Amino acid sequence: MTTTDLAIPFFPPDLFEGDREVLLRLLRETGTAPGQQFILGEQTALFERELAERLGAADVVACSSGTSALTLALAAMEVGPGDEVVVPAFGCAPLASSVLALGAVPVFADVDPWTMVLDPGEAERRITGRTKALMPAHMFSVMADLPTFAALAGQYGLRLLEDSAVAQGGVLAGRAAGLWGEAGVYSFVQVKTFGMPGEGGAVVTRDAGIGRVVRMLRNHGQDGRTRFRHHRIGWNSRFDELQAAFQRYRLPGLAGRLARRAEIAAYYTERFAPLAGRGIQAPPAAAPERDGRCFYVYTLLAERRDELAGHLAARGVASHAYYPLALPRQPAFAPLARPGDDWPAADRAAEQALSIPVYPHLTDPQVELVADAVCEFATN
Ligand SMILES: *Cc1c(COP(=O)(O)O)cnc(C)c1O
């Protein structure tokens, strides 16, 4: 039995089922429009403007992926050869590879043992004379402590890039995810909270200057006015018109979908609170008004993680172990690790983190079934 055969899959296979007619109409409209503009046209510009207005950002620049958004934003912050960027030791590969793509070196710092996001004290310990930037990332359901990272960046004169790829719609201390750093990023890949049927991402920023540079960098360093005049060494990281039109159509429903995710997460956290002494730790309960929370996935720390996953599968519930190796333990990045450095919390997260379904169109009985299955495992 594969996970897709389970009664409750980890990611819904019918994510865009209700949008099929609209998507087909937009495909026809885009494909038959007289302008034949398939990338970076009017729909992309409107999509960027609508996101920027909702956020109160100076600029939003749509690009080809969240990974690409990280690279473009780091490049706009002048990160390059010889520079170090402090990144979390637990997380996805782009946290390290985007830095390496620019010839800079990722320096891995440990995460908080409970929330699994970059620990500011651990990040501060890794700052050297070569450190150019800090790059904390929001994770499974808890946003990184950006107020403290902003203070650290100010104190040490560092650039601050917020990997908010999974936190679109999250708010921390009254400020939207993505606007705590000089720049932040979103990812629109299918499984993310504002996912779409394809690849895409965005750089968001409250600094119009960074926005201007990222706009050039995503399109071969051109300024958007004079074609074939290249001011910077750039990339091809452009955005599709069809996807922009589709995302504009889906944008008004985003807040409702995020609220449903938060509702499911709150139910899980309440059900799982008594399991803390029984080898299963739920994320911290959501603060009032969900401050500092985001629910891309919902992740437990389970002492017997693989057994729990097997138990859930036997009850028809798919789960997913994100990042079973800390980044500095990955063959690709291990050579960069400093001798003697260690990341005990990242290693433990890699062994114990297990994510359970939290997507918005889970029904209440499905949510209960998932919670029951977890509780049953912990109390047996
Ligand atoms: C998904 C993700 C990315 C990369 O986004 P893509 O659109 O898949 O390239 C970067 N950082 C984090 C934390 C992510 O979860």
XYZ file of C-alpha atoms and ligand atoms in Angstrom:
395
model
C 0.000 0.000 0.000
C 1.442 3.391 -0.902
C 0.597 6.508 1.078
C -1.654 7.726 -1.724
C -3.903 4.699 -1.161
C -4.573 5.684 2.427
C -7.986 6.993 3.439
C -6.452 10.285 4.522
C -3.513 11.170 2.270
C -0.810 13.540 3.517
C -1.369 16.003 0.698
C -4.770 16.106 -0.951
C -4.858 14.698 -4.481
C -7.918 16.861 -5.248
C -6.321 20.188 -4.373
C -7.540 22.021 -7.489
C -10.571 19.884 -8.264
C -13.039 22.696 -7.609
C -10.990 25.106 -9.724
C -10.829 22.976 -12.852
C -13.331 24.973 -14.938
C -11.731 28.280 -14.022
C -8.261 26.978 -14.800
C -9.393 25.744 -18.200
C -11.053 29.091 -18.944
C -7.901 30.987 -17.947
C -5.778 28.668 -20.074
C -7.980 29.400 -23.067
C -8.015 33.143 -22.383
C -4.252 33.324 -21.944
C -3.591 31.098 -24.926
C -5.870 32.982 -27.322
C -5.219 36.545 -26.139
C -4.034 38.761 -29.003
C -0.946 39.872 -27.062
C 0.363 36.271 -26.711
C 2.043 37.311 -23.484
C 2.887 34.181 -21.506
C 5.351 35.494 -18.930
C 5.687 38.743 -16.926
C 2.639 40.415 -18.435
C -0.380 42.225 -17.080
C -1.613 39.345 -14.902
C 1.763 39.004 -13.178
C 1.904 42.760 -12.551
C -1.626 42.742 -11.100
C -0.871 39.681 -8.966
C 2.256 41.347 -7.572
C 0.346 44.548 -6.848
C -2.509 42.719 -5.102
C -0.099 40.797 -2.881
C 1.860 43.966 -2.076
C -1.308 45.857 -1.179
C -2.585 43.115 1.120
C 0.773 42.950 2.857
C 1.639 46.601 2.947
C 4.924 45.707 1.222
C 6.956 48.171 -0.833
C 7.270 45.520 -3.526
C 6.446 41.929 -4.390
C 8.376 40.367 -7.271
C 7.024 37.091 -8.623
C 9.666 34.636 -9.797
C 10.109 31.013 -10.781
C 10.284 29.339 -7.340
C 10.814 29.906 -3.646
C 14.364 28.649 -4.038
C 15.007 31.135 -6.809
C 13.456 33.880 -4.653
C 16.038 33.132 -1.932
C 18.892 33.344 -4.427
C 17.613 36.583 -5.992
C 17.102 38.209 -2.582
C 20.567 37.179 -1.345
C 22.083 38.513 -4.567
C 20.194 41.790 -4.154
C 21.729 42.029 -0.671
C 25.181 41.711 -2.282
C 25.933 38.320 -0.727
C 28.815 36.769 -2.664
C 32.149 34.930 -2.541
C 33.893 35.101 0.829
C 30.690 35.885 2.719
C 29.088 33.676 5.350
C 25.352 33.380 5.871
C 24.020 31.864 9.104
C 21.246 29.376 8.293
C 19.286 26.785 10.324
C 20.863 23.325 10.649
C 17.402 21.780 10.270
C 15.312 22.595 7.220
C 15.177 22.243 3.469
C 18.152 22.127 1.122
C 17.592 25.576 -0.489
C 18.600 27.192 2.820
C 22.132 26.011 2.095
C 22.168 25.700 -1.687
C 20.896 29.241 -2.380
C 23.854 30.605 -0.419
C 26.312 28.279 -2.170
C 24.903 29.251 -5.574
C 26.288 32.743 -4.969
C 29.715 31.494 -3.934
C 29.044 32.265 -0.272
C 29.197 29.760 2.608
C 26.226 28.643 4.703
C 27.084 28.379 8.403
C 24.754 25.997 10.189
C 23.339 26.981 13.577
C 21.181 24.820 15.808
C 17.433 25.130 16.177
C 15.135 25.367 19.172
C 14.496 21.805 20.411
C 10.715 22.265 20.594
C 9.740 24.661 17.798
C 12.534 23.490 15.432
C 13.199 27.008 14.129
C 16.625 28.689 14.180
C 17.636 29.598 17.744
C 18.836 33.235 17.907
C 21.436 32.468 20.599
C 22.870 29.625 18.503
C 22.900 31.880 15.426
C 24.724 34.610 17.344
C 27.414 32.112 18.410
C 28.224 31.479 14.728
C 28.676 35.128 13.744
C 32.241 35.912 12.595
C 33.960 38.802 10.839
C 32.922 37.222 7.517
C 29.211 36.935 8.332
C 27.188 38.941 5.841
C 23.618 37.864 6.526
C 21.268 35.923 8.765
C 18.669 33.676 7.137
C 16.175 32.255 9.659
C 13.282 30.199 8.286
C 9.759 29.745 9.535
C 9.008 26.076 9.878
C 6.153 23.687 10.310
C 3.841 25.684 12.528
C 5.900 28.180 14.460
C 7.443 31.332 13.054
C 11.082 32.035 13.833
C 11.834 34.751 16.400
C 12.251 37.525 13.834
C 12.134 40.417 16.322
C 15.283 39.010 17.956
C 16.929 38.297 14.584
C 16.158 41.864 13.470
C 17.818 43.139 16.651
C 20.855 40.885 16.055
C 21.133 42.053 12.449
C 21.068 45.665 13.652
C 23.612 45.019 16.403
C 26.143 43.257 14.136
C 25.419 45.212 10.935
C 24.149 42.135 9.030
C 21.633 41.718 6.234
C 18.455 39.840 7.181
C 16.652 37.535 4.755
C 13.508 35.900 6.123
C 12.744 32.506 4.605
C 8.981 32.832 4.869
C 8.360 30.299 2.081
C 5.876 28.377 4.241
C 4.494 31.255 6.299
C 2.457 33.298 3.843
C -0.456 34.775 5.809
C 1.305 34.391 9.160
C 1.662 37.403 11.449
C 4.184 37.861 14.251
C 3.834 40.737 16.726
C 1.586 42.554 14.280
C 3.900 42.228 11.279
C 3.294 39.928 8.314
C 5.620 37.011 7.581
C 8.027 38.217 4.909
C 8.193 41.803 6.139
C 10.398 41.222 9.174
C 13.513 40.774 7.099
C 14.811 43.272 4.587
C 13.289 40.761 2.218
C 11.232 37.608 2.588
C 10.116 34.936 0.149
C 7.012 32.928 -0.659
C 6.745 29.628 -2.473
C 3.726 28.746 -4.586
C 4.688 25.151 -5.233
C 1.604 22.919 -5.057
C 1.957 21.750 -1.451
C 2.528 25.149 0.160
C -0.346 27.088 1.731
C -0.822 29.225 -1.388
C 0.316 26.494 -3.736
C -0.612 26.338 -7.388
C -0.392 23.670 -10.092
C 3.240 24.378 -10.977
C 6.378 26.148 -9.830
C 6.503 29.735 -8.641
C 7.560 32.013 -5.837
C 8.010 35.636 -4.880
C 10.368 38.011 -3.150
C 8.516 40.363 -0.814
C 10.164 43.431 0.614
C 9.551 46.692 2.411
C 12.633 48.116 0.645
C 11.768 49.436 -2.805
C 15.477 49.396 -3.713
C 15.735 45.644 -3.124
C 12.543 45.173 -5.143
C 14.039 47.102 -8.060
C 17.202 45.006 -8.111
C 15.299 41.699 -7.780
C 13.111 42.751 -10.748
C 16.250 43.107 -12.836
C 17.889 39.936 -11.539
C 14.883 37.731 -12.346
C 15.050 38.731 -16.001
C 18.715 38.637 -16.999
C 19.568 41.938 -15.338
C 17.369 44.026 -17.645
C 15.499 47.005 -16.220
C 12.128 46.295 -17.832
C 12.299 49.401 -20.019
C 15.204 48.854 -22.373
C 15.425 45.329 -23.698
C 18.855 43.834 -24.176
C 20.426 46.323 -21.798
C 21.857 44.272 -18.933
C 22.679 46.230 -15.784
C 23.378 43.196 -13.632
C 24.336 39.578 -14.117
C 20.941 38.011 -13.679
C 18.980 34.806 -14.077
C 15.915 33.586 -15.867
C 13.413 33.437 -13.003
C 10.234 34.742 -14.607
C 6.582 34.088 -13.736
C 3.819 32.612 -15.895
C 0.808 34.689 -16.879
C -1.530 31.710 -16.599
C -0.397 30.991 -13.053
C -0.671 34.685 -12.154
C -4.275 34.749 -13.392
C -5.026 31.547 -11.454
C -3.420 32.837 -8.246
C -5.362 36.098 -8.535
C -8.558 34.061 -8.718
C -7.520 31.999 -5.670
C -6.208 34.881 -3.555
C -9.553 35.932 -1.975
C -10.041 32.375 -0.631
C -6.591 32.187 0.989
C -7.528 33.734 4.350
C -10.390 31.246 4.791
C -8.153 28.293 3.947
C -5.490 29.486 6.389
C -8.126 29.932 9.106
C -9.314 26.349 8.595
C -5.729 25.085 8.874
C -5.347 27.006 12.134
C -8.627 25.599 13.426
C -7.505 22.024 12.729
C -4.110 22.730 14.327
C -5.745 24.155 17.457
C -7.888 21.027 17.773
C -4.841 18.761 17.387
C -2.830 20.732 19.945
C -5.637 20.491 22.476
C -6.060 16.760 21.904
C -2.300 16.119 22.058
C -1.473 18.246 25.126
C -1.813 15.242 27.503
C 0.624 13.194 25.393
C 3.669 15.304 26.298
C 4.722 12.870 29.031
C 4.067 9.901 26.776
C 6.666 10.468 24.092
C 4.680 12.745 21.776
C 5.202 16.476 21.892
C 2.794 18.747 19.985
C 3.831 22.269 18.931
C 3.214 25.024 21.492
C -0.439 26.097 21.638
C -1.251 29.003 19.361
C -0.842 32.361 21.023
C -3.869 34.698 21.073
C -4.971 35.578 17.540
C -2.546 32.915 16.228
C 0.347 35.334 16.622
C 3.601 33.801 15.374
C 1.938 30.698 13.956
C 1.644 29.283 10.448
C 0.237 25.902 9.504
C 1.818 24.706 6.302
C 2.104 21.326 7.983
C 1.473 20.204 11.555
C 4.442 18.484 13.104
C 4.840 16.344 16.206
C 8.029 15.286 17.934
C 7.651 11.565 18.558
C 10.208 9.462 20.434
C 9.090 6.379 18.476
C 8.542 8.269 15.240
C 8.692 5.409 12.758
C 6.423 3.238 14.883
C 3.923 6.092 15.098
C 4.016 6.507 11.313
C 3.333 2.766 10.937
C 0.475 2.898 13.420
C -1.110 5.836 11.579
C -0.720 4.099 8.216
C -2.482 1.030 9.613
C -5.405 3.334 10.461
C -5.421 4.858 6.979
C -3.618 8.078 7.920
C -0.609 9.155 5.883
C 2.169 11.088 7.582
C 5.483 12.487 6.466
C 8.921 12.735 8.066
C 10.406 15.981 6.753
C 14.152 16.290 6.712
C 15.297 12.967 8.198
C 18.883 14.316 8.157
C 20.021 17.672 9.508
C 21.475 19.858 6.727
C 25.118 19.578 7.872
C 24.698 15.765 7.907
C 23.673 15.712 4.244
C 26.387 14.410 1.912
C 26.168 17.601 -0.156
C 26.699 19.951 2.782
C 28.693 17.908 5.313
C 32.052 19.094 3.884
C 31.069 22.653 4.880
C 30.517 21.805 8.537
C 33.109 23.246 10.900
C 35.185 20.657 12.757
C 33.777 20.076 16.222
C 30.524 21.893 15.544
C 27.348 20.063 16.472
C 23.580 20.562 16.307
C 21.921 18.287 18.859
C 18.438 19.810 18.502
C 18.570 19.582 14.693
C 19.651 15.922 14.933
C 16.826 15.162 17.338
C 14.280 16.938 15.107
C 15.520 14.879 12.156
C 14.897 11.701 14.170
C 11.594 12.626 15.779
C 9.634 15.070 13.604
C 6.499 13.593 12.081
C 3.962 15.687 10.183
C 0.282 14.808 9.975
C -2.378 16.046 7.533
C -3.642 19.605 8.156
C -5.012 20.768 4.786
C -8.134 22.897 4.818
C -10.648 20.571 3.227
C -10.150 17.768 5.736
C -13.576 17.142 7.228
C -14.152 17.255 10.984
C -14.545 13.454 11.174
C -11.250 13.021 9.304
C -9.502 15.394 11.698
C -10.925 13.460 14.638
C -9.797 10.181 13.102
C -6.229 11.496 12.772
C -6.219 12.786 16.366
C -7.732 9.555 17.697
C -5.095 7.489 15.925
C -2.244 9.551 17.428
C -3.767 9.442 20.925
C -4.380 5.711 20.684
C -0.707 5.127 19.869
C 0.521 7.259 22.762
C -1.755 5.742 25.372
C -1.075 2.115 24.455
C 9.460 25.055 -0.044
C 10.532 25.841 0.641
C 11.497 26.553 -0.079
C 11.646 26.449 -1.574
O 10.509 26.777 -2.310
P 10.358 26.125 -3.778
O 9.235 26.922 -4.370
O 10.020 24.691 -3.583
O 11.632 26.333 -4.498
C 12.407 27.314 0.628
N 12.384 27.373 1.963
C 11.470 26.705 2.694
C 11.480 26.838 4.188
C 10.531 25.893 2.053
O 9.663 25.196 2.790
